[in-house]
mmCIF file of C-alpha atoms in Angstrom:
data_model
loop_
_atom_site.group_PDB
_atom_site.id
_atom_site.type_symbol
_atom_site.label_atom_id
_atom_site.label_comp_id
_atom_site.label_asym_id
_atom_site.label_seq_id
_atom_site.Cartn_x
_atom_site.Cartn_y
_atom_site.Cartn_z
ATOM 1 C CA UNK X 1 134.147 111.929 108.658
ATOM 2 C CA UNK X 2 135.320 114.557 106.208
ATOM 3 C CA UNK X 3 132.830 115.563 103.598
ATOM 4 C CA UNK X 4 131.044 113.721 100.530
ATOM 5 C CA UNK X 5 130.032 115.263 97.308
ATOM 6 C CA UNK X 6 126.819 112.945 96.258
ATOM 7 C CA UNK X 7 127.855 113.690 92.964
ATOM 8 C CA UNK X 8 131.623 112.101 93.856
ATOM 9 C CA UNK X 9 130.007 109.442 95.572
ATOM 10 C CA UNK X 10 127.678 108.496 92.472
ATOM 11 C CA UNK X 11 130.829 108.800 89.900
ATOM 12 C CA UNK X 12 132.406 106.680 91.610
ATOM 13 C CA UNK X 13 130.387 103.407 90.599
ATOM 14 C CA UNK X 14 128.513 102.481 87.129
ATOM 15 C CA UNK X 15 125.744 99.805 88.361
ATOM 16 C CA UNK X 16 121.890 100.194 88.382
ATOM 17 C CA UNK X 17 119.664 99.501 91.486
ATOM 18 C CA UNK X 18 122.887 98.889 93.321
ATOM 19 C CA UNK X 19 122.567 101.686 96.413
ATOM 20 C CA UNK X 20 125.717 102.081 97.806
ATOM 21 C CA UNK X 21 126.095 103.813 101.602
ATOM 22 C CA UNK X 22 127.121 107.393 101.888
ATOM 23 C CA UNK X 23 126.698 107.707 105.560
ATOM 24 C CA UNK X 24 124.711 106.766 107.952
ATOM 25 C CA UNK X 25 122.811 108.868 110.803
ATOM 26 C CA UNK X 26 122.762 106.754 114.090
ATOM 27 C CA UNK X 27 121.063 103.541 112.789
ATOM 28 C CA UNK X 28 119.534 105.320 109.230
ATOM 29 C CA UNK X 29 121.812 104.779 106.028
ATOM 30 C CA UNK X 30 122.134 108.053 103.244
ATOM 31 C CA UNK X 31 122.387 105.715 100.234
ATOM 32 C CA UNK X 32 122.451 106.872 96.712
ATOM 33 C CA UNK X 33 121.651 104.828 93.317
ATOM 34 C CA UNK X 34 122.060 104.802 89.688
ATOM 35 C CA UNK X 35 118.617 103.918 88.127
ATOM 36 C CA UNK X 36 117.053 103.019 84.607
ATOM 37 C CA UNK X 37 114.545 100.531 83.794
ATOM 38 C CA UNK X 38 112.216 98.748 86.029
ATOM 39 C CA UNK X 39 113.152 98.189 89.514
ATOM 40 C CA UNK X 40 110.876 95.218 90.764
ATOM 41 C CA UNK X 41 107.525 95.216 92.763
ATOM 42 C CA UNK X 42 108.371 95.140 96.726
ATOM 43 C CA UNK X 43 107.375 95.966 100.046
ATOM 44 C CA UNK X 44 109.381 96.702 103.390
ATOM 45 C CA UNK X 45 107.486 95.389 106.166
ATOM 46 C CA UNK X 46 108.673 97.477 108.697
ATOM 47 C CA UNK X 47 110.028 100.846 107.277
ATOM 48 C CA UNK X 48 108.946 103.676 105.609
ATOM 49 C CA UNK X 49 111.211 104.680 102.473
ATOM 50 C CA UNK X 50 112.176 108.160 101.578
ATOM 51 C CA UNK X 51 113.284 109.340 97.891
ATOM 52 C CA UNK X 52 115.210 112.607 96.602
ATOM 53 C CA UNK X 53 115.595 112.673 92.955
ATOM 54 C CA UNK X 54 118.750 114.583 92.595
ATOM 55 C CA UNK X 55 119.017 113.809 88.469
ATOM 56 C CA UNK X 56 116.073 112.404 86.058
ATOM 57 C CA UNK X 57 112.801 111.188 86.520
ATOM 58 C CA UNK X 58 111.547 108.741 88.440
ATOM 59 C CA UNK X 59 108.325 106.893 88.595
ATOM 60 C CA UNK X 60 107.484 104.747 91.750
ATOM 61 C CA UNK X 61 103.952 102.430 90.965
ATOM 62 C CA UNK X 62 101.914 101.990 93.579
ATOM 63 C CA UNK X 63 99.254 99.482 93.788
ATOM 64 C CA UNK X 64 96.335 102.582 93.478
ATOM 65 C CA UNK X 65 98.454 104.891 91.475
ATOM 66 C CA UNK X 66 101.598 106.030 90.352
ATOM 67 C CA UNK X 67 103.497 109.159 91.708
ATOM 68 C CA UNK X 68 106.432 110.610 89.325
ATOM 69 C CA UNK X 69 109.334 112.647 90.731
ATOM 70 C CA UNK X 70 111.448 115.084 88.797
ATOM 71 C CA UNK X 71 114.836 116.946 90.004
ATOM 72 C CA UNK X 72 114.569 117.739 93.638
ATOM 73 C CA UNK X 73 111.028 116.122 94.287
ATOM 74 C CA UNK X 74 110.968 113.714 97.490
ATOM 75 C CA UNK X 75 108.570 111.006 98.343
ATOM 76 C CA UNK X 76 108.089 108.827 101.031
ATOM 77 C CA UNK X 77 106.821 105.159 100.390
ATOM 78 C CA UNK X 78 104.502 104.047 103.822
ATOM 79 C CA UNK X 79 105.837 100.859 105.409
ATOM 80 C CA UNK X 80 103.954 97.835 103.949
ATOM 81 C CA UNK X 81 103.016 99.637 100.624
ATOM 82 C CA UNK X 82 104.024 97.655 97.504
ATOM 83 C CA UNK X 83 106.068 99.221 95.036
ATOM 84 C CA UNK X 84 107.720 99.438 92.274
ATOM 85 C CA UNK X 85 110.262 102.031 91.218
ATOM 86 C CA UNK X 86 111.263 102.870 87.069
ATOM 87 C CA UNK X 87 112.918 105.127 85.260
ATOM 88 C CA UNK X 88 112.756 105.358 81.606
ATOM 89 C CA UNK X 89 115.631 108.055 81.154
ATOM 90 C CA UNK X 90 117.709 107.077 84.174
ATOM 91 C CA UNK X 91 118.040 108.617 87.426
ATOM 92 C CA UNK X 92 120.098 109.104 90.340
ATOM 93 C CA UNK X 93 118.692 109.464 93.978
ATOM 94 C CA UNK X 94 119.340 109.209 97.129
ATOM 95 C CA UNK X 95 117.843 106.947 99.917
ATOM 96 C CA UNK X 96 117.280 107.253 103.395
ATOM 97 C CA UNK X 97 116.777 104.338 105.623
ATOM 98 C CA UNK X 98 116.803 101.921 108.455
ATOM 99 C CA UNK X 99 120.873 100.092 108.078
ATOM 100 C CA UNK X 100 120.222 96.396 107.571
ATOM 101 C CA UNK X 101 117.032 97.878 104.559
ATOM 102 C CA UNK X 102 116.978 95.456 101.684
ATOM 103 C CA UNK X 103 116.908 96.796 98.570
ATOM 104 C CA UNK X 104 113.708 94.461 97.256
ATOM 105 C CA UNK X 105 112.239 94.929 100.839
ATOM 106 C CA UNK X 106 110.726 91.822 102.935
ATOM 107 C CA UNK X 107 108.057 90.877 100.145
ATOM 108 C CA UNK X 108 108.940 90.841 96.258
ATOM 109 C CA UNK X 109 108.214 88.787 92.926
ATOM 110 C CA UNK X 110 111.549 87.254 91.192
ATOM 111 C CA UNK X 111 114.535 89.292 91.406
ATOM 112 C CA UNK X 112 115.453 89.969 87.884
ATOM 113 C CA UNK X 113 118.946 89.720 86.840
ATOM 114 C CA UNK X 114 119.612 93.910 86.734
ATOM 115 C CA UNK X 115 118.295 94.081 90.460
ATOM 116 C CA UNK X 116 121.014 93.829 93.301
ATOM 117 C CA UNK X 117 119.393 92.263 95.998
ATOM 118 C CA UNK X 118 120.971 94.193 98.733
ATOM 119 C CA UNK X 119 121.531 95.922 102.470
ATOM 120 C CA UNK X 120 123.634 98.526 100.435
ATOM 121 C CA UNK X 121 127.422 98.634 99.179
ATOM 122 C CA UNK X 122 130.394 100.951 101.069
ATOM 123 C CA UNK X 123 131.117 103.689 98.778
ATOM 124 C CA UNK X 124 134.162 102.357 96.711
ATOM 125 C CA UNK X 125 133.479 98.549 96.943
ATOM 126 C CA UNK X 126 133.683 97.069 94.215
ATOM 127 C CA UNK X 127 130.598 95.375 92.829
ATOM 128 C CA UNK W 1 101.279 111.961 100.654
ATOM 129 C CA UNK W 2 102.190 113.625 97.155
ATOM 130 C CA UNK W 3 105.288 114.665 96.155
ATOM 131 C CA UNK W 4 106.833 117.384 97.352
ATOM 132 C CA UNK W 5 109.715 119.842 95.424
ATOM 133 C CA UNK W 6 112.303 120.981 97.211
ATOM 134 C CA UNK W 7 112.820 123.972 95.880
ATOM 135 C CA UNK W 8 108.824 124.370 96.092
ATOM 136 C CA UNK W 9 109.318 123.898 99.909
ATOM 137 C CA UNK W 10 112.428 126.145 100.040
ATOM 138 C CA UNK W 11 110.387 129.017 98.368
ATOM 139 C CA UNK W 12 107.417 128.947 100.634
ATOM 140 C CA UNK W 13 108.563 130.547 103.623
ATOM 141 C CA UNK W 14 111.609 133.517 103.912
ATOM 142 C CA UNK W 15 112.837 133.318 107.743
ATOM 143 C CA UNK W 16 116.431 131.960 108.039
ATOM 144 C CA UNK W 17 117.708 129.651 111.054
ATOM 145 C CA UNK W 18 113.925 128.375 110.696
ATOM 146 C CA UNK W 19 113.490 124.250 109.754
ATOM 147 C CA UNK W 20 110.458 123.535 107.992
ATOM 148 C CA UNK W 21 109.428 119.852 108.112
ATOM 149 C CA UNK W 22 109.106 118.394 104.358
ATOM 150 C CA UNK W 23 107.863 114.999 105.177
ATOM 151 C CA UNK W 24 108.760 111.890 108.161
ATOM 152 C CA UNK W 25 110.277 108.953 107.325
ATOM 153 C CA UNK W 26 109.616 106.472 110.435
ATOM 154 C CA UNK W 27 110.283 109.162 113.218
ATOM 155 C CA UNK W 28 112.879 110.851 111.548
ATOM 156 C CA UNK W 29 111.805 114.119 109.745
ATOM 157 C CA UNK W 30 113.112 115.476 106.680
ATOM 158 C CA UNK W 31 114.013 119.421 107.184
ATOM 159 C CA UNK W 32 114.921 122.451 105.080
ATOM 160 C CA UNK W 33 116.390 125.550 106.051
ATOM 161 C CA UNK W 34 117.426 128.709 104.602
ATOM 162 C CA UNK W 35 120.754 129.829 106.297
ATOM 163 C CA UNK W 36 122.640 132.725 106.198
ATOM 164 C CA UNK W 37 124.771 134.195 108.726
ATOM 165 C CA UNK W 38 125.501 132.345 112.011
ATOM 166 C CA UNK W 39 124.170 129.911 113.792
ATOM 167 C CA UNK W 40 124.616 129.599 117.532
ATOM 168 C CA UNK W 41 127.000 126.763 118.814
ATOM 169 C CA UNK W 42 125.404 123.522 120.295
ATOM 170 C CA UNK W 43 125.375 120.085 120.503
ATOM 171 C CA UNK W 44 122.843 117.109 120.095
ATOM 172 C CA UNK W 45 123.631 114.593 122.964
ATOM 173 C CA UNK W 46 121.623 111.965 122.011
ATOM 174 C CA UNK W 47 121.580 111.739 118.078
ATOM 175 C CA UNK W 48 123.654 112.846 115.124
ATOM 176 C CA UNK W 49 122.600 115.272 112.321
ATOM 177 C CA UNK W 50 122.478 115.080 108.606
ATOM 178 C CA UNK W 51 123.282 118.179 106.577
ATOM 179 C CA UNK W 52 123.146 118.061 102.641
ATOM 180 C CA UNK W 53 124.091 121.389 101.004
ATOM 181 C CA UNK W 54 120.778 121.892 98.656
ATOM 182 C CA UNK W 55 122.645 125.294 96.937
ATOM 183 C CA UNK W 56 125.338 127.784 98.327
ATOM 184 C CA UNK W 57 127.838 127.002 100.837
ATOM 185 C CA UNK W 58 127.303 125.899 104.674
ATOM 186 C CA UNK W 59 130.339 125.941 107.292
ATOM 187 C CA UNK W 60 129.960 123.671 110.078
ATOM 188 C CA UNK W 61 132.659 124.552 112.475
ATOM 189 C CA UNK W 62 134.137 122.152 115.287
ATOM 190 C CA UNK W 63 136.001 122.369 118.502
ATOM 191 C CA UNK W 64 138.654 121.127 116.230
ATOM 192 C CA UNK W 65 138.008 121.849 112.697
ATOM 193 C CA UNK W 66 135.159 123.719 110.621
ATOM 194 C CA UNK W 67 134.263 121.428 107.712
ATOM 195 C CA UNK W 68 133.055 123.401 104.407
ATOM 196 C CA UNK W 69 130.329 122.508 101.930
ATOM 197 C CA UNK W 70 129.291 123.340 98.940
ATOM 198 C CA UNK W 71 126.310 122.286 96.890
ATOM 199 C CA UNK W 72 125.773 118.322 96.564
ATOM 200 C CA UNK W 73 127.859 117.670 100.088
ATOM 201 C CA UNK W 74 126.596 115.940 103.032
ATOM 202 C CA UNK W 75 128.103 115.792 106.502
ATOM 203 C CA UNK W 76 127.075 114.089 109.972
ATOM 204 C CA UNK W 77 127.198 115.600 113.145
ATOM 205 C CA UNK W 78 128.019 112.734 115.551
ATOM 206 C CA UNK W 79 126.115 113.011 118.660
ATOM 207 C CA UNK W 80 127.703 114.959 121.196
ATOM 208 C CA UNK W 81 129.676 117.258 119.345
ATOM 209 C CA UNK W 82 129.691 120.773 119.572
ATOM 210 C CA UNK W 83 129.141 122.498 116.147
ATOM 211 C CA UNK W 84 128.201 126.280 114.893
ATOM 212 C CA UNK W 85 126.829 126.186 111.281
ATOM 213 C CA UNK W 86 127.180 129.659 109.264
ATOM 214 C CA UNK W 87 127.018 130.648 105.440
ATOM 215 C CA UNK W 88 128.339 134.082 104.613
ATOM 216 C CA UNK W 89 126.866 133.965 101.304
ATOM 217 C CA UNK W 90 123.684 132.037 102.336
ATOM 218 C CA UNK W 91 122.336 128.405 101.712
ATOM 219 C CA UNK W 92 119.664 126.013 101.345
ATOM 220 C CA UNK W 93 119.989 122.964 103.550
ATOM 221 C CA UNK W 94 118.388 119.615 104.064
ATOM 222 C CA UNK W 95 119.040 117.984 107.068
ATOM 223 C CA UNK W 96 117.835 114.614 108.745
ATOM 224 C CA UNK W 97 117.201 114.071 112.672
ATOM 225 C CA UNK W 98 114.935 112.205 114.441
ATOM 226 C CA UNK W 99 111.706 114.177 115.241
ATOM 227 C CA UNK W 100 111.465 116.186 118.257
ATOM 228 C CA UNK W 101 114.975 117.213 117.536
ATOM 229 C CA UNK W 102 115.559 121.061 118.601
ATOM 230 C CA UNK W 103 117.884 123.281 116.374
ATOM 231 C CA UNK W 104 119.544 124.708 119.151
ATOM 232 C CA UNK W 105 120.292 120.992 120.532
ATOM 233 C CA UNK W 106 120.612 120.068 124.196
ATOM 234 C CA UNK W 107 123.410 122.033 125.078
ATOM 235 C CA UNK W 108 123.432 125.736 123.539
ATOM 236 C CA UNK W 109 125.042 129.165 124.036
ATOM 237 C CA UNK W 110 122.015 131.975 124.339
ATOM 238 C CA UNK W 111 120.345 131.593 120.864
ATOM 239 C CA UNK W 112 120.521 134.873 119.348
ATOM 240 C CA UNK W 113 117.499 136.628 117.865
ATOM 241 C CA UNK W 114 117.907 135.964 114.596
ATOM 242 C CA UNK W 115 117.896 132.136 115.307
ATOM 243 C CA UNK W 116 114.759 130.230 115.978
ATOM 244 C CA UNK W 117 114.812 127.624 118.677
ATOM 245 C CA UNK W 118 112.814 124.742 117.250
ATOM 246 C CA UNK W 119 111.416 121.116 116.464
ATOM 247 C CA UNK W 120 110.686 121.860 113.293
ATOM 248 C CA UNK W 121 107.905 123.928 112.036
ATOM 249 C CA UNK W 122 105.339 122.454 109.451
ATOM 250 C CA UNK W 123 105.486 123.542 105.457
ATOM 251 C CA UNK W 124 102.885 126.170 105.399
ATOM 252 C CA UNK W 125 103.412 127.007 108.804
ATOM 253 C CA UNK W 126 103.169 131.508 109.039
ATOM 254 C CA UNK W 127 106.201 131.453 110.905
#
């Protein structure tokens, strides 16, 4: 592979809560996101979720609190904890997990319109 | 867990060639590294490696190629290959590997003093 600027990468597509796949690292995806609004509540079964904040704030609800991450903060959300990500100003992050992750996770309320249910997008598909 | 800063992270130890663990996602960890200077060449036979340049620039070289980075890249080492990482001018790095992972790999030439041979050493760690 040759190298990939995440800021590149995240130019290079306008939609919200629509991760698209940098790179992967032997079965884990690198997947960065546009964000703004309210993501939906969800839960991945089987997978922890990790979250870098590389622009904005983010807020991820929790069902005993919420945790909010500014410009380099990470987080991890525990396998099985519900969740539910927002951003009032808009944010970009990046994602890392298991290929095959949904993107509303195994258990979730009504995808709203604005959501992409999704594994993740190649960089440069167009969706 | 709460969140954690980066830069936070980055500023609590000094020693270079030294991963601290940030957090685990699954049994991958999340690492950060100051860098400056070179690295030792190696390889990781049984996984690849994540690299995302946090600030400054990282070289990775290759039997066939060094690949350069700047602030906001990301690269993979596929399993297997040989690499040297350096930074003349010194960098922050994040990389992701599964845990247990050493930073000299499986396959090294005599690690140098200035390089620490390691898993990984916990934030907070007087290392």
């Amino acid at each position: 592979m040759e190298p990939i600027n995440l800021g590149n990468a995240l130019a290079s597509f306008d939609a919200l809560w629509s991760p698209r796949i940098v790179t992967t690292v032997n079965d884990y995806d690198i997947r960065v996101a546009k964000v703004r609004g309210e993501h939906l509540w969800h839960a991945h079964d089987h997978t922890d979720e990790f979250f870098l904040v590389l622009e904005g704030e983010l807020e991820i609800a929790l069902e005993e609190r919420t945790v909010r991450l500014g410009q380099g903060d990470v987080f991890v959300v525990p396998r099985g904890a519900r969740h539910k990500p927002s951003s009032r100003g808009g944010a970009r992050i990046m994602v890392v997990e298991p290929s095959g992750t949904s993107s509303v996770g195994d258990r979730h309320e009504e995808v709203p319109e604005h959501v992409d249910a999704t594994t993740g997008h190649a960089l440069g598909e167009d969706v």
